[in-house]
Amino acid sequence: MKYYIWVITAVLRVTAYQDSTAQIVLKSEYIAPSNFLDENDNRIGEGKGDLKSISGGLQIPVSVKMNELNQPTAWAIGLKGIYVSMNNRNLSTDYCLNEVLNAQLAVIHTRPFSERWSLIAMLGGGVYTDLSEFSGKCILGQGGVLFIRKMNPNLDLGGGAAINNVLGYPMAFFALYLDWHKNGKFDFNISMTTTFEISASMQVKENLRLRLIGEANGISAVVNKDGESKIFVQQYSTIGLQPEFKPAKYLTTRITGGISVSREAYYQERTIKAFYGNTPDEYPHFNIAPYFTVALKYGL
């Protein structure tokens, strides 16, 4: 069921925009080389590999209207893409691909119903490919509707449906939205919006915040393997220390250094039986490795 987590996260990446402002995000990641292990933590041959990625996201508001409670009813266009290169050595593509491109484009709508209730809806599509053999099967349609309730000033909680054709035909999955935060000199945040994220931070100076952060991310590609259409999935979780700088009013810079605590790579059949069937607790995976990232965000 770990693939189910990736499916929901992939939709939420372009669905869960809480604000209606224009913003641009650029990010580069690096996971150092580590050995490739099987389900029992035994090394597979001499295989090892790293991960390098560059990603970007753009949100463009098309229409924004504020109500008497200063809540936006908005339409926006969201675009997000990530290119990942894995310098695999002595490791067959039967285990792990060498490169993956994911790109998503969506129309996003946010609307408040009351002081506490709001809606976020998305409709769009994306390309998920390893770049070696592109076909129409690499294009996946996506949609989602989330109903969100502000439980208190610190907690937004919601649920809804995420829809895509990852199995070859449209299918709906339950989606959960969670954003809990406690603000002040010391901030705490648990979020399942654009990624799975847990963080604790401290305001060191006016333009400097220090954060301890844990994240879960994933990439995928539709491929033809063994005569069948399958999905390659790589999921990785990281923990790190992240200084956040604000060199200008609308510009934020984040630098993270830490470790990749898990990085799984596997192929998934595009069938309901495989999707909901029993899967091992562990997949073939790369060992723990150092992790670094630099991100820039410009938002009005």
PDB file of C-alpha atoms in Angstrom, residues 35-44 47 283-288:
ATOM      1  CA  ASN A  35      24.487   0.575  -1.875  1.00  0.00           C
ATOM      2  CA  PHE A  36      21.347  -1.003  -3.334  1.00  0.00           C
ATOM      3  CA  LEU A  37      19.809  -3.618  -1.011  1.00  0.00           C
ATOM      4  CA  ASP A  38      17.096  -6.233  -1.347  1.00  0.00           C
ATOM      5  CA  GLU A  39      14.076  -6.699   0.918  1.00  0.00           C
ATOM      6  CA  ASN A  40      16.282  -8.394   3.525  1.00  0.00           C
ATOM      7  CA  ASP A  41      18.933  -5.636   3.534  1.00  0.00           C
ATOM      8  CA  ASN A  42      21.393  -7.767   1.574  1.00  0.00           C
ATOM      9  CA  ARG A  43      23.402  -5.962  -1.100  1.00  0.00           C
ATOM     10  CA  ILE A  44      22.371  -6.719  -4.689  1.00  0.00           C
ATOM     11  CA  GLY A  47      24.949  -2.020  -7.329  1.00  0.00           C
ATOM     12  CA  TYR A 283      11.003  -3.023  -1.091  1.00  0.00           C
ATOM     13  CA  PRO A 284      14.423  -3.098  -2.735  1.00  0.00           C
ATOM     14  CA  HIS A 285      16.027   0.108  -1.550  1.00  0.00           C
ATOM     15  CA  PHE A 286      19.138   2.215  -1.310  1.00  0.00           C
ATOM     16  CA  ASN A 287      20.998   2.431   1.973  1.00  0.00           C
ATOM     17  CA  ILE A 288      21.033   5.505   4.222  1.00  0.00           C
TER      18      ILE A 288
END
